[in-house]
Amino acid sequence: MTRGTLYGVGVGPGDPELMTLKAARIIAAAPVIAYFAKRGGRGTARAIAETHIASTAIELPLIYPITIELPAEGAEYHRLIVAFYDKAAASIAAHLAEGRDVAVLCEGDPLFYGSYMYLHDRVADRFVAEVVPGVTGMAGCAAAAGLPMTYGNDVLLIVPGTLSEPELERRLAGTQAAVIMKLGRNFPKVRRVLHRLGLADRATYVERGTMSNGSAMPLTQKRDDAAPYFSLVLVPGRERRILAEAV
Amino acid sequence: MTRGTLYGVGVGPGDPELMTLKAARIIAAAPVIAYFAKRGGRGTARAIAETHIASTAIELPLIYPITIELPAEGAEYHRLIVAFYDKAAASIAAHLAEGRDVAVLCEGDPLFYGSYMYLHDRVADRFVAEVVPGVTGMAGCAAAAGLPMTYGNDVLLIVPGTLSEPELERRLAGTQAAVIMKLGRNFPKVRRVLHRLGLADRATYVERGTMSNGSAMPLTQKRDDAAPYFSLVLVPGRERRILAEAV
């Protein structure tokens, strides 16, 4: 029997039209559609891809046992989440072994900060796995803000707001361009660090970038401390910025 | 008269199917299609988008006066390139003023290391400009190599190989995940730095990632020093990598 292929499919940052042509084709043809979701929900990736899913497709929701946005230091957390990924990978492998392709829907791109990677690492040594790259949340947010990010030889640092305050400051010191993700309750800390480093004045705050309820504003105009987890701060680079200016 | 809209359209990393649905729609509808190209060529972005361009579209090639991959320190270089962007922006603005939308085709994403940014900075204050984000070369290469890049709270550093050897080493020291772009003649230097930092063993070399003649291999298996400009080195992160392993 021909074994199925695992597809890790990036569905992009939120706007369903920011999916690639290849993602739309793979999703429409896949007999099994898998996606991560919180308990009680069907997940953002599935919502983005919804119109492309075949009515005959078998849906395979992978329901997180816990919210993985929380710090992941505890042994109990570790045991639960490893067991979850093991079980999810086994259920996907069962379909592949029976000859059915499985498309795992991934917000943004599958290989940058995505849960798909934990499946890929468990399955790709035994089955053919193909990754369809997607538009990242970062690129979606920069586009929504109309903000050119990296010029010429700028260094770009992508850093999660979950790092400790000293670690954030150490990493961001001396960078040219930066993206600080995973704000949520980390936002006040991130803002303090950016002010101390003199980066706040050129930073832009973006919330739900490419979604219909999204917004972008200069960081200095963001008055409150409320930021959803899916918000980020963009600090554009400056190298060769001079070329951007008319003489 | 209604003024036209400027669209900066990311066409993705090379494979035409990795263009977004939105990019395909905007390109097909645009009465004016602009693209950067070297003298004598029509440019990679146009080749990627070709099948979507309307037969009635006005094509506006923007021909670089010099190869901008070269170091950009000289005054003469600066004068030439600024004049070029000024002229390109003026020709686009003329179409917009006459009510024609202009789609500027951009390899990868328009706002990360793209020439489009120099047009955006010159035009977006006078006309409506909308950016359509695209799949970056980095994401395309990671997908082609099947290489999960950033786990959990990994920091990701994106650094051009054009930096000096000490500067490269200083930036890369202590990073978790990294992408080193713009290899070309910088490749031997980049490889030396990765070896000194102990990062070479987990690095992957990728050449023309999503193109039909692309290839990927562990850096340690790359024997020669020949690397095209559009090649890169991927160093995956390790934070929470443990979750990738079955217990």
Coordinates of C-alpha atoms in Angstrom, one line a residue:
Chain A
M1 CA 0.0 0.0 0.0
T2 CA 1.2 3.5 -0.8
R3 CA 1.9 5.4 2.4
G4 CA 0.5 8.9 2.8
T5 CA 2.5 12.1 2.9
L6 CA 2.5 14.5 5.9
Y7 CA 2.1 18.1 4.9
G8 CA 2.9 20.9 7.3
V9 CA 0.9 23.7 5.8
G10 CA 1.4 27.4 6.7
V11 CA -1.9 29.2 6.4
G12 CA -0.4 32.6 7.0
P13 CA -1.0 35.3 9.6
G14 CA -4.8 35.6 9.7
D15 CA -6.3 37.1 6.5
P16 CA -7.4 33.9 4.6
E17 CA -6.2 35.6 1.4
L18 CA -2.7 35.6 2.7
M19 CA -2.5 31.8 2.2
T20 CA -0.3 30.6 -0.6
L21 CA -1.7 29.0 -3.8
K22 CA 0.1 25.8 -2.8
A23 CA -1.4 25.8 0.7
A24 CA -4.9 26.2 -0.8
R25 CA -4.2 23.3 -3.3
I26 CA -2.8 20.9 -0.6
I27 CA -5.6 21.6 1.8
A28 CA -8.3 21.1 -0.8
A29 CA -6.9 17.8 -1.8
A30 CA -6.1 16.4 1.7
P31 CA -8.2 13.5 2.9
V32 CA -7.2 14.3 6.5
I33 CA -7.0 17.8 7.9
A34 CA -5.3 18.1 11.3
Y35 CA -5.1 21.3 13.4
F36 CA -4.2 22.4 16.9
A37 CA -6.8 23.9 19.0
K38 CA -7.6 24.8 22.6
R39 CA -10.2 22.8 24.4
G40 CA -13.7 23.9 23.3
G41 CA -12.4 25.6 20.1
R42 CA -11.5 24.7 16.6
G43 CA -8.4 26.8 16.4
T44 CA -7.3 29.9 14.3
A45 CA -5.5 27.9 11.6
R46 CA -8.7 26.0 10.8
A47 CA -10.7 29.2 10.7
I48 CA -8.2 30.7 8.2
A49 CA -8.3 27.6 6.0
E50 CA -12.0 26.8 6.3
T51 CA -13.2 27.6 2.8
H52 CA -10.6 25.3 1.3
I53 CA -11.3 22.2 3.3
A54 CA -13.1 19.4 1.3
S55 CA -16.5 18.5 2.7
T56 CA -15.4 14.8 2.6
A57 CA -12.2 15.5 4.6
I58 CA -11.7 13.7 7.9
E59 CA -11.0 16.3 10.5
L60 CA -8.4 15.5 13.2
P61 CA -8.4 18.2 15.9
L62 CA -5.4 18.1 18.2
I63 CA -6.6 19.6 21.5
Y64 CA -3.9 21.0 23.8
P65 CA -4.2 19.5 27.3
I66 CA -3.0 22.8 28.7
T67 CA -2.4 26.3 27.5
I68 CA 1.2 26.2 26.1
E69 CA 1.5 29.9 26.4
L70 CA 2.3 29.4 30.0
P71 CA 5.9 29.1 31.3
A72 CA 7.0 25.5 30.7
E73 CA 9.3 24.7 33.5
G74 CA 7.3 22.2 35.6
A75 CA 7.7 18.4 35.3
E76 CA 4.0 17.9 35.2
Y77 CA 3.6 20.3 32.3
H78 CA 6.4 18.6 30.5
R79 CA 4.9 15.1 31.0
L80 CA 1.5 16.3 29.8
I81 CA 2.7 18.1 26.7
V82 CA 5.1 15.3 25.6
A83 CA 2.4 12.8 26.0
F84 CA 0.1 15.0 24.0
Y85 CA 2.6 15.4 21.1
D86 CA 3.3 11.6 21.2
K87 CA -0.4 10.8 20.9
A88 CA -1.0 13.4 18.2
A89 CA 1.9 12.1 16.2
A90 CA 0.6 8.5 16.6
S91 CA -2.9 9.4 15.3
I92 CA -1.4 11.1 12.3
A93 CA 1.0 8.2 11.6
A94 CA -1.9 5.8 11.7
H95 CA -3.6 7.7 8.8
L96 CA -0.3 7.9 6.9
A97 CA 0.3 4.2 7.3
E98 CA -3.1 3.5 5.8
G99 CA -2.3 5.6 2.8
R100 CA -4.0 8.8 3.6
D101 CA -2.2 12.2 3.2
V102 CA -2.5 14.4 6.3
A103 CA -2.3 18.2 6.1
V104 CA -1.5 19.9 9.4
L105 CA -2.7 23.5 9.4
C106 CA -0.3 25.9 10.9
E107 CA -0.8 29.6 11.6
G108 CA 1.9 31.7 10.0
D109 CA 4.8 29.4 9.0
P110 CA 5.1 25.8 10.2
L111 CA 8.8 25.9 11.1
F112 CA 9.1 29.2 13.1
Y113 CA 7.6 28.9 16.6
G114 CA 4.9 26.5 15.5
S115 CA 3.5 23.4 17.3
Y116 CA 3.8 21.5 14.0
M117 CA 7.5 21.1 14.6
Y118 CA 6.9 18.7 17.4
L119 CA 4.9 16.5 15.1
H120 CA 7.5 16.8 12.3
D121 CA 10.2 15.7 14.6
R122 CA 8.2 12.6 15.6
V123 CA 7.0 11.6 12.1
A124 CA 9.4 12.8 9.4
D125 CA 11.9 10.0 10.0
R126 CA 9.3 7.3 9.1
F127 CA 7.1 9.0 6.5
V128 CA 7.6 11.5 3.7
A129 CA 7.0 15.0 5.2
E130 CA 6.7 18.2 3.1
V131 CA 6.5 21.6 4.5
V132 CA 4.6 24.4 2.8
P133 CA 6.0 27.7 4.1
G134 CA 3.6 30.5 5.0
V135 CA 3.6 34.2 5.6
T136 CA 4.7 34.8 9.2
G137 CA 2.8 36.9 11.7
M138 CA 5.8 39.2 11.7
A139 CA 5.6 39.9 8.0
G140 CA 1.8 40.3 8.2
C141 CA 2.1 42.8 11.0
A142 CA 4.8 44.8 9.2
A143 CA 2.6 44.9 6.1
A144 CA -0.4 46.0 8.1
A145 CA 1.6 48.8 9.7
G146 CA 3.2 49.8 6.3
L147 CA 6.5 49.6 8.1
P148 CA 9.7 48.9 6.1
M149 CA 11.8 46.8 8.6
T150 CA 15.3 45.9 7.4
Y151 CA 17.4 47.8 5.0
G152 CA 20.6 46.6 3.4
N153 CA 22.8 45.0 6.0
D154 CA 20.6 45.5 9.0
V155 CA 20.7 42.8 11.6
L156 CA 17.2 41.6 12.7
L157 CA 16.6 40.1 16.1
I158 CA 13.4 38.2 16.8
V159 CA 12.9 37.8 20.5
P160 CA 10.0 36.5 22.6
G161 CA 8.7 39.0 25.3
T162 CA 8.7 36.0 27.7
L163 CA 12.4 36.4 28.4
S164 CA 13.4 38.0 31.7
E165 CA 13.9 41.7 31.8
P166 CA 17.8 41.6 32.0
E167 CA 17.9 39.0 29.2
L168 CA 15.6 41.1 27.0
E169 CA 17.8 44.1 27.5
R170 CA 21.0 42.2 26.9
R171 CA 19.7 40.7 23.7
L172 CA 18.2 43.9 22.3
A173 CA 21.2 46.2 23.1
G174 CA 22.9 47.2 19.9
T175 CA 20.5 45.6 17.5
Q176 CA 19.4 47.4 14.4
A177 CA 16.0 46.0 13.7
A178 CA 13.9 43.9 16.2
V179 CA 10.6 42.1 16.5
I180 CA 9.4 41.4 20.0
M181 CA 6.6 38.8 20.0
K182 CA 4.4 37.2 22.6
L183 CA 3.6 40.4 24.5
G184 CA 0.5 39.7 26.6
R185 CA 1.4 40.3 30.2
N186 CA 5.0 40.8 29.2
F187 CA 4.2 44.1 27.5
P188 CA 5.0 46.6 30.4
K189 CA 8.4 44.9 30.8
V190 CA 9.1 45.0 27.0
R191 CA 8.2 48.7 27.0
R192 CA 10.5 49.5 29.9
V193 CA 13.4 47.8 28.1
L194 CA 12.8 49.6 24.8
H195 CA 12.7 53.0 26.6
R196 CA 16.0 52.2 28.5
L197 CA 17.7 51.3 25.2
G198 CA 16.4 54.3 23.3
L199 CA 14.4 52.2 20.9
A200 CA 10.9 53.2 22.0
D201 CA 10.7 56.3 19.8
R202 CA 11.1 54.2 16.6
A203 CA 9.0 51.3 17.7
T204 CA 5.5 50.4 16.5
Y205 CA 2.9 48.4 18.4
V206 CA 0.8 46.0 16.3
E207 CA -2.2 44.1 17.5
R208 CA -3.8 41.2 15.5
G209 CA -2.0 42.5 12.4
T210 CA -3.8 41.1 9.4
M211 CA -7.2 40.4 11.1
S212 CA -10.2 42.6 10.6
N213 CA -10.0 43.9 14.1
G214 CA -6.3 44.7 14.0
S215 CA -4.5 48.0 14.7
A216 CA -1.1 49.5 14.7
M217 CA 0.3 52.6 16.4
P218 CA 3.6 54.2 17.5
L219 CA 4.6 52.6 20.8
T220 CA 4.8 56.0 22.4
Q221 CA 1.0 56.5 21.6
K222 CA 0.0 53.3 23.3
R223 CA -1.1 54.5 26.7
D224 CA -2.4 51.4 28.5
D225 CA -0.6 48.1 29.4
A226 CA -3.2 45.8 27.8
A227 CA -1.8 43.7 25.0
P228 CA -3.1 40.4 23.7
Y229 CA -0.7 37.5 23.4
F230 CA -0.9 37.8 19.6
S231 CA 0.5 41.4 19.5
L232 CA 4.0 42.4 18.8
V233 CA 6.4 45.4 18.7
L234 CA 8.3 46.2 15.5
V235 CA 11.6 48.2 15.7
P236 CA 12.7 49.0 12.1
G237 CA 16.3 49.1 11.2
R238 CA 18.3 52.1 10.0
E239 CA 21.2 50.8 8.0
R240 CA 21.2 52.5 4.6
R241 CA 18.0 54.2 5.6
I242 CA 19.5 57.3 4.0
L243 CA 18.8 55.8 0.6
A244 CA 15.2 56.0 1.5
E245 CA 15.4 59.7 1.6
A246 CA 15.2 61.8 -1.5
V247 CA 18.2 64.1 -2.0
Chain B
M1 CA -9.8 61.9 -10.7
T2 CA -9.4 59.0 -8.4
R3 CA -5.7 58.4 -7.6
G4 CA -4.2 55.0 -8.0
T5 CA -3.0 52.8 -5.2
L6 CA 0.6 51.6 -4.8
Y7 CA 0.8 47.9 -4.0
G8 CA 4.0 46.4 -2.7
V9 CA 3.4 42.7 -3.6
G10 CA 5.5 39.9 -2.1
V11 CA 5.7 37.1 -4.6
G12 CA 7.4 34.7 -2.3
P13 CA 10.8 32.9 -2.4
G14 CA 10.9 31.4 -5.9
D15 CA 8.3 28.7 -6.5
P16 CA 5.4 30.5 -8.2
E17 CA 2.9 28.4 -6.2
L18 CA 4.3 30.0 -3.0
M19 CA 2.6 33.3 -3.9
T20 CA -0.4 34.3 -1.8
L21 CA -3.9 34.3 -3.1
K22 CA -4.0 38.0 -2.5
A23 CA -0.8 38.6 -4.4
A24 CA -2.2 36.7 -7.4
R25 CA -5.4 38.7 -7.3
I26 CA -3.7 42.1 -7.0
I27 CA -1.2 41.3 -9.8
A28 CA -3.9 40.1 -12.2
A29 CA -5.9 43.3 -11.7
A30 CA -3.1 45.8 -11.8
P31 CA -2.9 48.0 -14.9
V32 CA 0.8 48.8 -14.2
I33 CA 3.3 46.1 -13.1
A34 CA 6.7 47.4 -11.9
Y35 CA 9.7 45.3 -11.0
F36 CA 13.4 45.6 -10.2
A37 CA 15.8 44.0 -12.6
K38 CA 19.4 44.0 -13.5
R39 CA 20.4 45.5 -16.9
G40 CA 19.6 43.0 -19.6
G41 CA 17.2 41.0 -17.5
R42 CA 13.6 41.1 -16.4
G43 CA 14.1 40.1 -12.8
T44 CA 13.3 37.1 -10.7
A45 CA 10.1 38.7 -9.2
R46 CA 8.6 39.1 -12.6
A47 CA 9.5 35.5 -13.6
I48 CA 7.8 34.2 -10.4
A49 CA 4.6 36.3 -11.1
E50 CA 4.6 35.9 -14.9
T51 CA 1.5 33.8 -15.3
H52 CA -0.7 36.2 -13.3
I53 CA 0.2 39.4 -15.2
A54 CA -2.6 40.7 -17.5
S55 CA -1.7 40.8 -21.1
T56 CA -3.0 44.4 -21.2
A57 CA -0.8 45.5 -18.3
I58 CA 1.8 48.3 -18.8
E59 CA 5.2 46.9 -17.6
L60 CA 7.5 49.3 -15.8
P61 CA 10.9 47.7 -15.4
L62 CA 13.1 49.5 -12.9
I63 CA 16.7 48.7 -14.0
Y64 CA 19.4 49.0 -11.3
P65 CA 22.2 51.3 -12.5
I66 CA 24.7 49.2 -10.6
T67 CA 24.6 45.9 -8.8
I68 CA 23.5 46.7 -5.3
E69 CA 24.9 43.5 -3.9
L70 CA 28.2 45.3 -3.7
P71 CA 29.4 47.2 -0.6
A72 CA 27.7 50.6 -0.6
E73 CA 30.1 52.9 1.0
G74 CA 31.2 55.1 -1.9
A75 CA 29.8 58.6 -2.6
E76 CA 29.4 57.8 -6.2
Y77 CA 27.5 54.6 -5.5
H78 CA 25.3 56.6 -3.1
R79 CA 24.6 59.3 -5.7
L80 CA 23.7 56.8 -8.4
I81 CA 21.4 54.7 -6.3
V82 CA 19.6 57.6 -4.7
A83 CA 19.0 59.1 -8.1
F84 CA 17.8 55.7 -9.4
Y85 CA 15.2 55.3 -6.5
D86 CA 14.1 59.0 -7.0
K87 CA 13.5 58.4 -10.7
A88 CA 11.7 55.0 -10.1
A89 CA 9.5 56.6 -7.5
A90 CA 8.7 59.5 -9.8
S91 CA 7.7 57.2 -12.7
I92 CA 5.4 55.2 -10.3
A93 CA 3.9 58.4 -8.9
A94 CA 3.1 59.6 -12.4
H95 CA 0.9 56.5 -13.0
L96 CA -0.7 56.8 -9.6
A97 CA -1.5 60.5 -10.2
E98 CA -3.3 59.5 -13.4
G99 CA -5.4 57.0 -11.6
R100 CA -3.7 53.8 -12.4
D101 CA -2.8 51.3 -9.6
V102 CA 0.8 50.1 -9.7
A103 CA 1.8 46.7 -8.3
V104 CA 5.5 46.5 -7.5
L105 CA 6.6 42.9 -7.6
C106 CA 9.0 41.9 -4.8
E107 CA 10.8 38.6 -4.2
G108 CA 10.1 37.2 -0.8
D109 CA 8.4 39.9 1.4
P110 CA 8.4 43.6 0.5
L111 CA 9.5 45.0 3.9
F112 CA 12.4 42.7 4.8
Y113 CA 15.5 43.5 2.9
G114 CA 13.6 44.5 -0.2
S115 CA 14.2 47.4 -2.7
Y116 CA 10.5 48.1 -2.6
M117 CA 11.1 49.9 0.7
Y118 CA 13.0 52.7 -1.0
L119 CA 10.0 53.3 -3.2
H120 CA 7.5 53.0 -0.3
D121 CA 9.4 55.6 1.7
R122 CA 9.3 58.0 -1.3
V123 CA 5.6 57.5 -2.3
A124 CA 3.5 56.4 0.7
D125 CA 3.3 59.9 2.1
R126 CA 1.5 61.2 -1.0
F127 CA -0.5 58.1 -2.2
V128 CA -2.3 55.2 -0.7
A129 CA 0.2 52.3 -0.4
E130 CA -0.8 48.8 0.6
V131 CA 1.7 46.1 1.3
V132 CA 0.9 42.4 0.5
P133 CA 3.3 40.3 2.7
G134 CA 5.0 37.3 1.2
V135 CA 6.7 34.1 2.2
T136 CA 10.4 35.1 2.9
G137 CA 13.4 33.3 1.4
M138 CA 14.3 32.2 4.9
A139 CA 11.0 30.4 5.4
G140 CA 11.2 28.9 1.9
C141 CA 14.6 27.6 2.6
A142 CA 13.7 26.2 6.0
A143 CA 10.7 24.4 4.4
A144 CA 12.9 23.0 1.5
A145 CA 15.3 21.7 4.1
G146 CA 12.5 20.3 6.3
L147 CA 14.2 22.1 9.2
P148 CA 12.3 23.2 12.3
M149 CA 13.9 26.5 13.2
T150 CA 12.6 28.1 16.4
Y151 CA 11.1 26.3 19.4
G152 CA 9.2 27.9 22.3
N153 CA 11.2 30.9 23.5
D154 CA 14.2 30.7 21.1
V155 CA 15.8 33.9 20.1
L156 CA 16.3 34.1 16.3
L157 CA 19.0 36.3 14.8
I158 CA 19.0 37.2 11.1
V159 CA 22.3 38.5 10.0
P160 CA 23.8 39.3 6.6
G161 CA 27.0 37.5 5.8
T162 CA 28.4 40.8 4.5
L163 CA 29.3 41.9 8.1
S164 CA 32.9 41.9 9.1
E165 CA 34.2 38.7 10.7
P166 CA 34.6 40.1 14.2
E167 CA 31.1 41.7 13.9
L168 CA 29.6 38.4 12.7
E169 CA 31.2 36.6 15.6
R170 CA 30.0 39.1 18.2
R171 CA 26.4 39.1 16.9
L172 CA 26.1 35.3 16.6
A173 CA 27.8 34.5 20.0
G174 CA 25.1 33.2 22.4
T175 CA 22.3 33.1 19.9
Q176 CA 19.9 30.2 19.8
A177 CA 18.7 30.1 16.3
A178 CA 20.2 32.0 13.4
V179 CA 19.9 32.7 9.7
I180 CA 22.9 33.9 7.8
M181 CA 22.0 35.4 4.5
K182 CA 23.9 36.9 1.5
L183 CA 26.6 34.3 1.4
G184 CA 28.3 34.5 -2.0
R185 CA 31.9 35.4 -1.4
N186 CA 31.2 35.8 2.3
F187 CA 30.7 32.1 2.7
P188 CA 34.2 31.0 3.9
K189 CA 34.2 33.8 6.5
V190 CA 30.7 32.7 7.7
R191 CA 31.8 29.1 8.0
R192 CA 34.9 30.0 10.0
V193 CA 32.8 32.0 12.5
L194 CA 30.3 29.2 12.9
H195 CA 33.0 26.7 13.5
R196 CA 34.6 28.9 16.2
L197 CA 31.3 29.4 17.9
G198 CA 30.5 25.7 17.9
L199 CA 27.4 26.2 15.7
A200 CA 28.7 24.5 12.6
D201 CA 27.6 21.0 13.6
R202 CA 23.9 22.0 13.7
A203 CA 24.0 24.3 10.7
T204 CA 22.4 23.5 7.3
Y205 CA 23.5 25.1 4.1
V206 CA 20.7 25.9 1.6
E207 CA 21.1 27.0 -2.0
R208 CA 18.2 28.4 -4.1
G209 CA 15.7 27.0 -1.6
T210 CA 12.4 26.7 -3.3
M211 CA 13.7 26.8 -6.9
S212 CA 13.8 23.6 -9.0
N213 CA 17.6 23.6 -8.9
G214 CA 17.8 24.1 -5.2
S215 CA 19.6 21.9 -2.6
A216 CA 20.2 21.6 1.1
M217 CA 22.9 19.8 3.1
P218 CA 24.5 19.8 6.5
L219 CA 27.1 22.6 6.6
T220 CA 29.8 20.1 7.5
Q221 CA 29.1 18.2 4.3
K222 CA 29.6 21.3 2.1
R223 CA 33.2 20.8 0.9
D224 CA 33.8 23.7 -1.4
D225 CA 33.7 27.5 -0.9
A226 CA 31.4 28.2 -3.8
A227 CA 28.0 29.7 -2.7
P228 CA 25.7 31.8 -4.8
Y229 CA 24.5 35.1 -3.3
F230 CA 21.0 33.7 -2.9
S231 CA 22.1 30.9 -0.5
L232 CA 21.9 30.9 3.3
V233 CA 22.9 29.0 6.4
L234 CA 20.2 28.0 8.9
V235 CA 21.1 27.3 12.5
P236 CA 18.0 25.8 14.3
G237 CA 17.3 26.7 17.9
R238 CA 17.2 24.3 20.8
E239 CA 15.0 25.8 23.4
R240 CA 12.3 23.2 24.4
R241 CA 13.8 20.9 21.7
I242 CA 13.3 18.2 24.4
L243 CA 9.6 18.3 23.7
A244 CA 10.3 17.2 20.2
E245 CA 11.6 13.9 21.5
A246 CA 9.3 11.0 22.4
V247 CA 9.7 9.8 26.0

